[in-house]
mmCIF file of C-alpha atoms and ligand atoms in Angstrom:
data_model
loop_
_atom_site.group_PDB
_atom_site.id
_atom_site.type_symbol
_atom_site.label_atom_id
_atom_site.label_comp_id
_atom_site.label_asym_id
_atom_site.label_seq_id
_atom_site.Cartn_x
_atom_site.Cartn_y
_atom_site.Cartn_z
ATOM 1 C CA MET A 28 116.536 73.555 95.579
ATOM 2 C CA THR A 29 116.370 77.215 96.082
ATOM 3 C CA PHE A 30 112.643 78.886 96.578
ATOM 4 C CA ALA A 31 112.663 81.063 93.427
ATOM 5 C CA ALA A 32 110.287 84.102 93.517
ATOM 6 C CA THR A 33 109.264 86.458 90.668
ATOM 7 C CA VAL A 34 107.396 89.542 90.933
ATOM 8 C CA LEU A 35 105.712 91.303 88.020
ATOM 9 C CA THR A 36 105.128 94.897 88.985
ATOM 10 C CA LEU A 37 104.828 98.396 87.661
ATOM 11 C CA TYR A 38 106.942 99.360 90.618
ATOM 12 C CA PRO A 39 110.033 97.063 90.921
ATOM 13 C CA GLU A 40 111.649 99.713 93.589
ATOM 14 C CA ALA A 41 109.087 98.628 95.936
ATOM 15 C CA PHE A 42 111.345 95.323 96.233
ATOM 16 C CA PRO A 43 112.581 94.076 98.364
ATOM 17 C CA GLY A 44 111.472 96.387 100.556
ATOM 18 C CA PRO A 45 110.654 94.667 103.973
ATOM 19 C CA LEU A 46 112.014 91.490 102.533
ATOM 20 C CA GLY A 47 115.394 92.836 102.658
ATOM 21 C CA VAL A 48 115.500 93.140 106.370
ATOM 22 C CA SER A 49 116.035 90.722 109.315
ATOM 23 C CA LEU A 50 116.010 87.017 108.890
ATOM 24 C CA ILE A 51 114.174 87.133 105.803
ATOM 25 C CA GLY A 52 116.805 89.490 104.322
ATOM 26 C CA LYS A 53 119.572 87.745 105.725
ATOM 27 C CA ALA A 54 118.210 84.484 104.104
ATOM 28 C CA LEU A 55 117.878 86.529 100.694
ATOM 29 C CA ALA A 56 121.669 87.550 100.982
ATOM 30 C CA GLU A 57 122.610 83.801 101.651
ATOM 31 C CA LYS A 58 120.678 82.886 98.736
ATOM 32 C CA ARG A 59 118.460 80.548 100.543
ATOM 33 C CA TRP A 60 115.792 81.895 98.493
ATOM 34 C CA SER A 61 115.854 84.506 95.311
ATOM 35 C CA LEU A 62 113.866 87.511 94.417
ATOM 36 C CA ASP A 63 113.812 88.709 90.848
ATOM 37 C CA THR A 64 111.237 91.543 89.652
ATOM 38 C CA VAL A 65 109.800 92.132 85.859
ATOM 39 C CA GLN A 66 108.796 95.437 85.139
ATOM 40 C CA ILE A 67 105.429 95.023 83.468
ATOM 41 C CA ARG A 68 105.903 98.256 81.433
ATOM 42 C CA ASP A 69 108.558 96.756 79.419
ATOM 43 C CA PHE A 70 105.964 94.818 77.775
ATOM 44 C CA GLY A 71 103.766 97.948 76.979
ATOM 45 C CA ASP A 72 102.048 98.815 73.931
ATOM 46 C CA GLY A 73 103.497 101.277 71.177
ATOM 47 C CA PRO A 74 106.065 104.055 72.001
ATOM 48 C CA ARG A 75 104.509 105.190 75.323
ATOM 49 C CA ARG A 76 104.578 101.396 76.602
ATOM 50 C CA LYS A 77 100.819 101.949 77.446
ATOM 51 C CA VAL A 78 99.835 99.151 79.999
ATOM 52 C CA ASP A 79 96.037 100.069 80.786
ATOM 53 C CA ASP A 80 92.831 101.240 78.891
ATOM 54 C CA ALA A 81 89.407 102.375 79.705
ATOM 55 C CA PRO A 82 87.016 99.634 81.005
ATOM 56 C CA ALA A 83 84.783 97.990 78.547
ATOM 57 C CA GLY A 84 81.224 99.145 79.281
ATOM 58 C CA GLY A 85 82.609 102.445 80.594
ATOM 59 C CA GLY A 86 83.116 103.838 84.306
ATOM 60 C CA ALA A 87 85.714 104.941 86.260
ATOM 61 C CA GLY A 88 89.394 103.916 86.119
ATOM 62 C CA LEU A 89 91.582 101.728 83.867
ATOM 63 C CA VAL A 90 91.980 98.152 83.695
ATOM 64 C CA MET A 91 95.473 96.363 82.711
ATOM 65 C CA ARG A 92 95.503 94.959 79.384
ATOM 66 C CA PRO A 93 95.610 91.289 78.885
ATOM 67 C CA ASP A 94 97.857 91.418 75.733
ATOM 68 C CA VAL A 95 100.507 93.431 78.008
ATOM 69 C CA ALA A 96 99.840 91.191 81.206
ATOM 70 C CA ALA A 97 100.122 87.965 79.213
ATOM 71 C CA ALA A 98 103.393 89.165 77.349
ATOM 72 C CA ALA A 99 104.866 89.827 80.997
ATOM 73 C CA ILE A 100 103.922 86.625 82.319
ATOM 74 C CA ASP A 101 105.058 84.608 79.329
ATOM 75 C CA SER A 102 108.708 86.002 79.769
ATOM 76 C CA VAL A 103 109.129 84.230 83.111
ATOM 77 C CA PRO A 104 109.991 80.554 83.083
ATOM 78 C CA ARG A 105 107.426 78.906 85.359
ATOM 79 C CA ASN A 106 109.075 75.745 86.413
ATOM 80 C CA ASP A 107 105.921 74.353 88.093
ATOM 81 C CA ARG A 108 105.702 77.586 90.193
ATOM 82 C CA PRO A 109 101.906 78.699 91.017
ATOM 83 C CA LEU A 110 101.012 82.100 89.354
ATOM 84 C CA LEU A 111 99.350 84.338 91.885
ATOM 85 C CA PHE A 112 97.293 87.288 91.510
ATOM 86 C CA PRO A 113 96.615 89.238 94.473
ATOM 87 C CA SER A 114 92.966 90.470 94.234
ATOM 88 C CA PRO A 115 90.226 91.270 96.762
ATOM 89 C CA ARG A 116 87.948 88.817 95.014
ATOM 90 C CA GLY A 117 90.634 85.935 95.776
ATOM 91 C CA LYS A 118 90.615 83.124 98.357
ATOM 92 C CA PRO A 119 91.592 84.520 101.562
ATOM 93 C CA PHE A 120 95.231 83.849 102.241
ATOM 94 C CA THR A 121 96.143 81.560 105.146
ATOM 95 C CA GLN A 122 99.012 79.956 106.967
ATOM 96 C CA ALA A 123 98.000 76.636 105.219
ATOM 97 C CA MET A 124 98.589 78.346 101.666
ATOM 98 C CA ALA A 125 102.071 79.658 102.926
ATOM 99 C CA ARG A 126 102.929 76.039 104.326
ATOM 100 C CA GLU A 127 102.067 74.550 101.138
ATOM 101 C CA TRP A 128 104.011 76.977 98.535
ATOM 102 C CA SER A 129 107.023 76.796 101.025
ATOM 103 C CA HIS A 130 107.497 73.328 100.095
ATOM 104 C CA GLY A 131 107.280 74.411 96.384
ATOM 105 C CA SER A 132 109.944 75.701 94.022
ATOM 106 C CA GLY A 133 108.710 79.256 94.288
ATOM 107 C CA LEU A 134 105.923 81.627 93.276
ATOM 108 C CA VAL A 135 105.445 84.177 90.332
ATOM 109 C CA ILE A 136 103.177 86.961 91.457
ATOM 110 C CA PHE A 137 101.686 89.430 89.515
ATOM 111 C CA CYS A 138 100.702 92.783 90.974
ATOM 112 C CA GLY A 139 97.738 94.481 89.674
ATOM 113 C CA ARG A 140 97.357 98.330 89.693
ATOM 114 C CA PHE A 141 94.349 100.701 88.676
ATOM 115 C CA GLU A 142 90.905 99.106 88.703
ATOM 116 C CA GLY A 143 92.393 95.636 88.084
ATOM 117 C CA LEU A 144 93.166 93.090 85.294
ATOM 118 C CA ASP A 145 91.296 92.201 82.313
ATOM 119 C CA GLU A 146 89.354 88.811 83.246
ATOM 120 C CA ARG A 147 90.359 86.882 80.112
ATOM 121 C CA VAL A 148 94.177 87.030 81.399
ATOM 122 C CA ILE A 149 93.125 85.680 84.677
ATOM 123 C CA GLU A 150 91.271 82.700 83.014
ATOM 124 C CA ALA A 151 93.851 81.858 80.068
ATOM 125 C CA ARG A 152 96.731 81.867 82.415
ATOM 126 C CA GLN A 153 94.815 80.119 85.345
ATOM 127 C CA MET A 154 96.172 82.971 87.802
ATOM 128 C CA ILE A 155 95.265 81.792 91.202
ATOM 129 C CA GLU A 156 93.420 85.088 93.014
ATOM 130 C CA VAL A 157 94.466 85.446 96.533
ATOM 131 C CA CYS A 158 93.094 88.252 99.002
ATOM 132 C CA VAL A 159 95.258 89.489 101.764
ATOM 133 C CA GLY A 160 92.313 91.088 103.789
ATOM 134 C CA ASP A 161 89.047 92.474 103.327
ATOM 135 C CA ALA A 162 90.169 95.846 102.450
ATOM 136 C CA VAL A 163 91.261 97.643 99.110
ATOM 137 C CA LEU A 164 95.060 98.450 98.541
ATOM 138 C CA MET A 165 96.445 100.498 95.724
ATOM 139 C CA GLY A 166 98.189 97.645 94.335
ATOM 140 C CA GLY A 167 99.491 94.224 94.445
ATOM 141 C CA GLU A 168 102.916 94.784 95.846
ATOM 142 C CA VAL A 169 102.171 94.892 99.629
ATOM 143 C CA ALA A 170 99.961 91.781 99.056
ATOM 144 C CA ALA A 171 102.661 90.288 97.416
ATOM 145 C CA GLN A 172 105.352 91.231 99.879
ATOM 146 C CA LEU A 173 102.815 89.854 102.797
ATOM 147 C CA ILE A 174 102.153 86.602 100.837
ATOM 148 C CA LEU A 175 106.310 85.975 100.327
ATOM 149 C CA GLU A 176 107.006 86.972 103.704
ATOM 150 C CA ALA A 177 105.059 84.439 105.380
ATOM 151 C CA THR A 178 105.773 81.789 102.957
ATOM 152 C CA VAL A 179 109.709 82.488 102.954
ATOM 153 C CA ARG A 180 109.914 82.365 106.736
ATOM 154 C CA LEU A 181 108.551 78.621 106.583
ATOM 155 C CA LEU A 182 111.797 77.817 104.598
ATOM 156 C CA PRO A 183 114.380 75.280 106.574
ATOM 157 C CA GLY A 184 117.190 77.490 107.915
ATOM 158 C CA VAL A 185 115.296 80.848 107.668
ATOM 159 C CA LEU A 186 113.896 81.195 111.077
ATOM 160 C CA GLY A 187 116.910 80.668 113.719
ATOM 161 C CA ASN A 188 114.582 78.649 116.032
ATOM 162 C CA GLU A 189 112.601 76.118 114.107
ATOM 163 C CA LEU A 190 110.319 75.522 116.914
ATOM 164 C CA SER A 191 108.894 79.213 116.964
ATOM 165 C CA ALA A 192 107.423 78.666 113.705
ATOM 166 C CA THR A 193 105.111 75.901 114.845
ATOM 167 C CA GLU A 194 104.015 77.169 118.323
ATOM 168 C CA GLU A 195 102.291 80.101 117.195
ATOM 169 C CA SER A 196 99.006 81.538 115.896
ATOM 170 C CA PHE A 197 97.110 79.701 113.341
ATOM 171 C CA GLU A 198 99.696 76.515 113.466
ATOM 172 C CA ASP A 199 97.359 74.326 115.387
ATOM 173 C CA GLY A 200 94.339 76.228 114.112
ATOM 174 C CA LEU A 201 94.160 78.543 117.482
ATOM 175 C CA LEU A 202 95.607 82.138 118.119
ATOM 176 C CA GLU A 203 98.572 82.448 120.112
ATOM 177 C CA HIS A 204 98.658 82.592 124.185
ATOM 178 C CA PRO A 205 99.412 85.914 125.778
ATOM 179 C CA GLN A 206 103.364 86.461 126.033
ATOM 180 C CA PHE A 207 105.142 87.842 128.892
ATOM 181 C CA THR A 208 108.896 88.756 129.657
ATOM 182 C CA LYS A 209 110.837 90.821 132.138
ATOM 183 C CA PRO A 210 110.244 92.941 134.370
ATOM 184 C CA ARG A 211 108.018 90.607 136.362
ATOM 185 C CA VAL A 212 105.927 93.516 137.507
ATOM 186 C CA TRP A 213 105.406 96.437 135.228
ATOM 187 C CA GLU A 214 103.154 99.354 136.108
ATOM 188 C CA GLY A 215 101.668 97.207 138.769
ATOM 189 C CA ARG A 216 100.730 94.447 136.417
ATOM 190 C CA ASP A 217 101.931 90.917 137.386
ATOM 191 C CA THR A 218 103.335 88.043 135.111
ATOM 192 C CA PRO A 219 100.990 85.392 135.713
ATOM 193 C CA GLU A 220 102.232 83.098 138.563
ATOM 194 C CA VAL A 221 102.052 79.801 136.839
ATOM 195 C CA LEU A 222 104.545 81.025 134.104
ATOM 196 C CA LEU A 223 107.047 81.704 136.981
ATOM 197 C CA SER A 224 106.342 78.218 138.492
ATOM 198 C CA GLY A 225 109.096 76.117 136.407
ATOM 199 C CA ASP A 226 106.409 73.565 136.058
ATOM 200 C CA HIS A 227 106.470 72.862 132.417
ATOM 201 C CA ALA A 228 103.275 70.880 132.074
ATOM 202 C CA LYS A 229 101.555 73.456 133.974
ATOM 203 C CA VAL A 230 102.699 76.059 131.593
ATOM 204 C CA GLU A 231 101.477 74.049 128.836
ATOM 205 C CA ALA A 232 98.300 73.543 130.190
ATOM 206 C CA TRP A 233 97.817 77.356 131.067
ATOM 207 C CA ARG A 234 98.877 78.308 127.364
ATOM 208 C CA LYS A 235 96.471 75.819 125.621
ATOM 209 C CA ALA A 236 93.759 76.979 127.905
ATOM 210 C CA GLU A 237 94.472 80.888 127.112
ATOM 211 C CA ARG A 238 94.984 79.722 123.281
ATOM 212 C CA ARG A 239 91.245 78.288 123.150
ATOM 213 C CA ARG A 240 89.710 81.224 125.361
ATOM 214 C CA ILE A 241 91.247 84.003 123.015
ATOM 215 C CA THR A 242 90.493 82.079 120.040
ATOM 216 C CA ARG A 243 86.811 81.784 121.120
ATOM 217 C CA ALA A 244 86.543 85.458 122.024
ATOM 218 C CA ARG A 245 88.339 86.886 119.049
ATOM 219 C CA ARG A 246 87.764 84.207 116.250
ATOM 220 C CA PRO A 247 85.383 81.826 116.836
ATOM 221 C CA ASP A 248 85.393 81.082 113.133
ATOM 222 C CA LEU A 249 88.754 79.474 113.601
ATOM 223 C CA LEU A 250 87.249 76.972 116.236
ATOM 224 C CA GLY A 251 84.711 75.297 113.650
ATOM 225 C CA ASP A 252 82.524 74.382 116.316
HETATM 226 N N1 LIG B 393 88.864 97.252 91.595
HETATM 227 C C1 LIG B 393 89.349 96.375 92.313
HETATM 228 C C2 LIG B 393 90.319 96.720 93.330
HETATM 229 C C3 LIG B 393 91.767 97.333 92.570
HETATM 230 S S1 LIG B 393 92.882 97.874 93.457
HETATM 231 C C4 LIG B 393 88.413 95.826 93.382
HETATM 232 O O1 LIG B 393 87.099 96.293 93.552
HETATM 233 O O2 LIG B 393 88.461 94.539 93.573
HETATM 234 C C5 LIG B 393 94.307 97.325 92.659
HETATM 235 C C6 LIG B 393 94.888 95.978 92.864
HETATM 236 O O3 LIG B 393 95.712 96.220 94.206
HETATM 237 C C7 LIG B 393 94.340 94.671 92.670
HETATM 238 O O4 LIG B 393 94.346 94.525 91.100
HETATM 239 C C8 LIG B 393 95.160 93.551 93.299
HETATM 240 O O5 LIG B 393 96.207 93.257 92.809
HETATM 241 C C9 LIG B 393 95.645 94.612 94.567
HETATM 242 N N2 LIG B 393 95.008 94.433 95.756
HETATM 243 C C10 LIG B 393 94.090 95.545 96.139
HETATM 244 N N3 LIG B 393 93.369 95.030 97.143
HETATM 245 C C11 LIG B 393 93.777 93.845 97.582
HETATM 246 C C12 LIG B 393 93.824 92.709 98.697
HETATM 247 N N4 LIG B 393 92.837 92.906 99.751
HETATM 248 N N5 LIG B 393 94.205 91.501 98.557
HETATM 249 C C13 LIG B 393 95.116 91.368 97.486
HETATM 250 N N6 LIG B 393 95.418 92.396 96.664
HETATM 251 C C14 LIG B 393 94.830 93.677 96.720
#
Protein backbone atom coordinates (compact mmCIF):
# COMPACT_ATOMS: atom_id res chain seq x y z
CA MET A 1 0.00 0.00 0.00
CA THR A 2 1.37 3.39 -0.99
CA PHE A 3 1.22 6.23 1.52
CA ALA A 4 -1.15 8.78 -0.06
CA ALA A 5 -1.01 12.48 0.82
CA THR A 6 -3.76 14.86 -0.29
CA VAL A 7 -3.32 18.57 0.39
CA LEU A 8 -6.23 21.02 0.12
CA THR A 9 -4.87 24.49 -0.56
CA LEU A 10 -5.43 27.82 -2.29
CA TYR A 11 -1.82 27.56 -3.52
CA PRO A 12 -1.29 24.14 -5.17
CA GLU A 13 1.74 25.62 -6.95
CA ALA A 14 3.54 25.52 -3.57
CA PHE A 15 3.70 21.70 -3.94
CA PRO A 16 5.71 19.51 -4.07
CA GLY A 17 8.20 22.31 -3.22
CA PRO A 18 10.82 20.83 -0.89
CA LEU A 19 8.97 17.50 -0.98
CA GLY A 20 10.18 17.13 -4.59
CA VAL A 21 13.91 17.13 -3.81
CA SER A 22 16.45 14.70 -2.36
CA LEU A 23 15.42 11.28 -1.04
CA ILE A 24 11.78 12.33 -0.45
CA GLY A 25 11.50 13.56 -4.06
CA LYS A 26 13.15 10.37 -5.32
CA ALA A 27 10.66 8.29 -3.31
CA LEU A 28 7.83 10.38 -4.81
CA ALA A 29 9.14 9.75 -8.34
CA GLU A 30 9.45 6.04 -7.51
CA LYS A 31 5.82 6.05 -6.31
CA ARG A 32 6.72 4.95 -2.79
CA TRP A 33 4.27 7.66 -1.75
CA SER A 34 1.87 9.91 -3.66
CA LEU A 35 0.97 13.58 -3.41
CA ASP A 36 -2.24 15.18 -4.76
CA THR A 37 -3.44 18.72 -4.34
CA VAL A 38 -7.01 20.00 -4.36
CA GLN A 39 -7.63 23.66 -5.22
CA ILE A 40 -10.05 24.89 -2.52
CA ARG A 41 -11.14 27.76 -4.78
CA ASP A 42 -12.75 25.25 -7.18
CA PHE A 43 -15.38 24.82 -4.45
CA GLY A 44 -15.83 28.57 -3.92
CA ASP A 45 -19.15 30.38 -3.99
CA GLY A 46 -20.58 32.19 -7.01
CA PRO A 47 -18.91 33.32 -10.22
CA ARG A 48 -16.03 34.84 -8.22
CA ARG A 49 -15.46 31.58 -6.35
CA LYS A 50 -15.43 33.26 -2.97
CA VAL A 51 -13.83 31.16 -0.22
CA ASP A 52 -13.81 33.61 2.69
CA ASP A 53 -15.94 36.22 4.40
CA ALA A 54 -15.90 38.77 7.20
CA PRO A 55 -15.64 37.37 10.75
CA ALA A 56 -18.94 37.14 12.62
CA GLY A 57 -18.80 39.69 15.44
CA GLY A 58 -16.55 42.01 13.45
CA GLY A 59 -12.83 42.60 13.52
CA ALA A 60 -9.96 42.46 11.09
CA GLY A 61 -9.32 39.93 8.37
CA LEU A 62 -11.33 37.21 6.70
CA VAL A 63 -12.39 33.71 7.72
CA MET A 64 -12.60 30.67 5.42
CA ARG A 65 -16.20 29.61 4.91
CA PRO A 66 -17.36 26.26 6.33
CA ASP A 67 -19.55 25.35 3.34
CA VAL A 68 -16.67 25.86 0.90
CA ALA A 69 -14.16 24.04 3.12
CA ALA A 70 -16.55 21.12 3.66
CA ALA A 71 -17.27 20.78 -0.08
CA ALA A 72 -13.52 20.62 -0.76
CA ILE A 73 -12.93 18.12 2.07
CA ASP A 74 -15.89 15.94 1.04
CA SER A 75 -14.56 15.72 -2.52
CA VAL A 76 -11.56 13.72 -1.25
CA PRO A 77 -11.86 9.95 -0.63
CA ARG A 78 -10.61 9.60 2.95
CA ASN A 79 -9.84 5.86 3.09
CA ASP A 80 -9.24 6.00 6.87
CA ARG A 81 -6.68 8.78 6.50
CA PRO A 82 -6.53 11.33 9.34
CA LEU A 83 -7.75 14.82 8.34
CA LEU A 84 -5.32 17.45 9.66
CA PHE A 85 -5.78 21.17 10.02
CA PRO A 86 -2.44 22.91 10.66
CA SER A 87 -3.23 25.60 13.21
CA PRO A 88 -1.38 27.60 15.89
CA ARG A 89 -4.07 26.37 18.31
CA GLY A 90 -3.34 22.70 17.62
CA LYS A 91 -1.46 20.01 19.50
CA PRO A 92 2.29 20.51 19.06
CA PHE A 93 3.56 18.28 16.24
CA THR A 94 5.98 15.60 17.44
CA GLN A 95 8.13 12.77 16.10
CA ALA A 96 5.67 10.35 17.76
CA MET A 97 2.85 11.72 15.54
CA ALA A 98 5.05 11.39 12.44
CA ARG A 99 5.87 7.80 13.48
CA GLU A 100 2.18 6.93 14.02
CA TRP A 101 1.02 8.49 10.72
CA SER A 102 3.86 6.81 8.80
CA HIS A 103 2.25 3.47 9.73
CA GLY A 104 -1.11 4.55 8.25
CA SER A 105 -2.44 4.82 4.70
CA GLY A 106 -1.71 8.54 4.35
CA LEU A 107 -2.83 12.02 5.38
CA VAL A 108 -5.35 14.60 4.20
CA ILE A 109 -4.23 18.12 5.11
CA PHE A 110 -6.36 21.27 4.82
CA CYS A 111 -4.23 24.42 4.59
CA GLY A 112 -5.77 27.45 6.24
CA ARG A 113 -5.20 31.01 5.05
CA PHE A 114 -6.38 34.45 6.22
CA GLU A 115 -7.50 34.51 9.87
CA GLY A 116 -8.33 30.82 9.82
CA LEU A 117 -11.28 28.51 9.35
CA ASP A 118 -14.88 28.64 10.60
CA GLU A 119 -14.98 26.62 13.85
CA ARG A 120 -18.03 24.58 12.79
CA VAL A 121 -16.27 22.75 9.97
CA ILE A 122 -13.34 21.88 12.27
CA GLU A 123 -15.86 20.22 14.61
CA ALA A 124 -18.18 18.71 12.00
CA ARG A 125 -15.35 17.05 10.05
CA GLN A 126 -13.39 16.19 13.22
CA MET A 127 -10.28 17.89 11.92
CA ILE A 128 -7.14 17.24 13.96
CA GLU A 129 -5.49 20.60 14.70
CA VAL A 130 -1.70 20.41 14.65
CA CYS A 131 0.72 23.25 15.47
CA VAL A 132 4.22 23.25 13.97
CA GLY A 133 5.71 25.89 16.29
CA ASP A 134 4.73 28.74 18.56
CA ALA A 135 4.89 31.29 15.76
CA VAL A 136 2.29 32.39 13.22
CA LEU A 137 2.67 31.55 9.52
CA MET A 138 0.82 33.07 6.57
CA GLY A 139 -0.87 29.79 5.77
CA GLY A 140 -0.88 26.04 6.33
CA GLU A 141 1.22 25.13 3.26
CA VAL A 142 4.64 25.22 4.92
CA ALA A 143 3.19 23.44 7.96
CA ALA A 144 1.76 20.71 5.69
CA GLN A 145 5.15 20.31 4.03
CA LEU A 146 6.85 20.05 7.40
CA ILE A 147 4.40 17.39 8.63
CA LEU A 148 4.67 15.40 5.39
CA GLU A 149 8.47 15.61 5.24
CA ALA A 150 8.82 14.31 8.81
CA THR A 151 6.26 11.54 8.19
CA VAL A 152 7.31 10.38 4.71
CA ARG A 153 11.00 10.07 5.64
CA LEU A 154 9.97 7.34 8.08
CA LEU A 155 8.35 5.20 5.37
CA PRO A 156 10.28 2.00 4.62
CA GLY A 157 12.82 2.48 1.84
CA VAL A 158 12.76 6.29 1.81
CA LEU A 159 15.92 6.88 3.83
CA GLY A 160 18.90 5.01 2.45
CA ASN A 161 20.18 4.04 5.88
CA GLU A 162 17.32 2.81 8.12
CA LEU A 163 19.53 3.16 11.19
CA SER A 164 19.94 6.88 10.73
CA ALA A 165 16.24 7.35 11.48
CA THR A 166 16.46 5.65 14.86
CA GLU A 167 19.65 7.23 16.18
CA GLU A 168 18.71 10.87 16.00
CA SER A 169 17.04 13.65 17.92
CA PHE A 170 13.69 12.80 19.56
CA GLU A 171 13.65 9.09 18.71
CA ASP A 172 14.87 8.08 22.17
CA GLY A 173 13.40 11.18 23.82
CA LEU A 174 16.79 12.92 23.75
CA LEU A 175 18.43 15.46 21.45
CA GLU A 176 21.24 14.22 19.27
CA HIS A 177 24.89 14.18 20.36
CA PRO A 178 27.30 16.54 18.55
CA GLN A 179 28.61 15.32 15.18
CA PHE A 180 32.12 15.64 13.77
CA THR A 181 33.77 14.74 10.48
CA LYS A 182 37.04 15.46 8.68
CA PRO A 183 39.36 17.34 8.97
CA ARG A 184 40.43 16.12 12.41
CA VAL A 185 41.63 19.60 13.39
CA TRP A 186 39.82 22.62 11.99
CA GLU A 187 40.69 26.24 12.91
CA GLY A 188 42.59 24.83 15.88
CA ARG A 189 39.56 22.89 17.14
CA ASP A 190 40.06 19.18 17.76
CA THR A 191 37.70 16.30 17.15
CA PRO A 192 37.05 14.65 20.56
CA GLU A 193 39.74 11.99 21.11
CA VAL A 194 37.22 9.28 22.05
CA LEU A 195 35.65 9.41 18.58
CA LEU A 196 39.02 8.56 17.02
CA SER A 197 39.74 5.73 19.49
CA GLY A 198 37.99 3.01 17.50
CA ASP A 199 36.51 1.75 20.80
CA HIS A 200 32.84 1.31 19.89
CA ALA A 201 31.60 0.91 23.48
CA LYS A 202 33.44 4.04 24.59
CA VAL A 203 32.06 6.00 21.64
CA GLU A 204 28.52 4.88 22.50
CA ALA A 205 28.96 5.82 26.16
CA TRP A 206 30.28 9.26 25.18
CA ARG A 207 27.40 9.86 22.75
CA LYS A 208 24.82 8.86 25.33
CA ALA A 209 26.33 11.14 27.97
CA GLU A 210 26.42 14.00 25.44
CA ARG A 211 22.77 13.42 24.47
CA ARG A 212 21.79 13.69 28.14
CA ARG A 213 23.99 16.77 28.74
CA ILE A 214 22.63 18.63 25.72
CA THR A 215 19.02 17.69 26.38
CA ARG A 216 19.31 18.79 30.03
CA ALA A 217 20.80 22.13 28.97
CA ARG A 218 18.54 22.89 26.01
CA ARG A 219 15.29 20.99 26.43
CA PRO A 220 14.83 19.85 30.04
CA ASP A 221 11.12 19.44 29.24
CA LEU A 222 12.03 16.34 27.17
CA LEU A 223 13.61 14.57 30.15
CA GLY A 224 10.42 14.60 32.19
CA ASP A 225 12.32 14.52 35.49
N1 LIG B 1 -5.58 33.95 13.27
C1 LIG B 1 -4.96 32.67 13.45
C2 LIG B 1 -3.70 32.52 12.57
C3 LIG B 1 -4.03 32.42 11.11
S1 LIG B 1 -2.60 32.12 10.14
C4 LIG B 1 -4.57 32.51 14.92
O1 LIG B 1 -4.25 33.50 15.55
O2 LIG B 1 -4.57 31.37 15.41
C5 LIG B 1 -3.35 31.36 8.73
C6 LIG B 1 -3.24 29.86 8.66
O3 LIG B 1 -1.87 29.48 8.68
C7 LIG B 1 -3.87 29.07 9.79
O4 LIG B 1 -5.24 28.86 9.60
C8 LIG B 1 -3.09 27.77 9.74
O5 LIG B 1 -3.63 26.87 8.79
C9 LIG B 1 -1.71 28.21 9.29
N2 LIG B 1 -0.75 28.35 10.41
C10 LIG B 1 -0.25 29.53 10.88
N3 LIG B 1 0.62 29.32 11.87
C11 LIG B 1 0.69 27.98 12.07
C12 LIG B 1 1.42 27.14 12.98
N4 LIG B 1 2.24 27.65 13.90
N5 LIG B 1 1.23 25.81 12.90
C13 LIG B 1 0.40 25.29 11.96
N6 LIG B 1 -0.32 26.03 11.08
C14 LIG B 1 -0.17 27.36 11.12
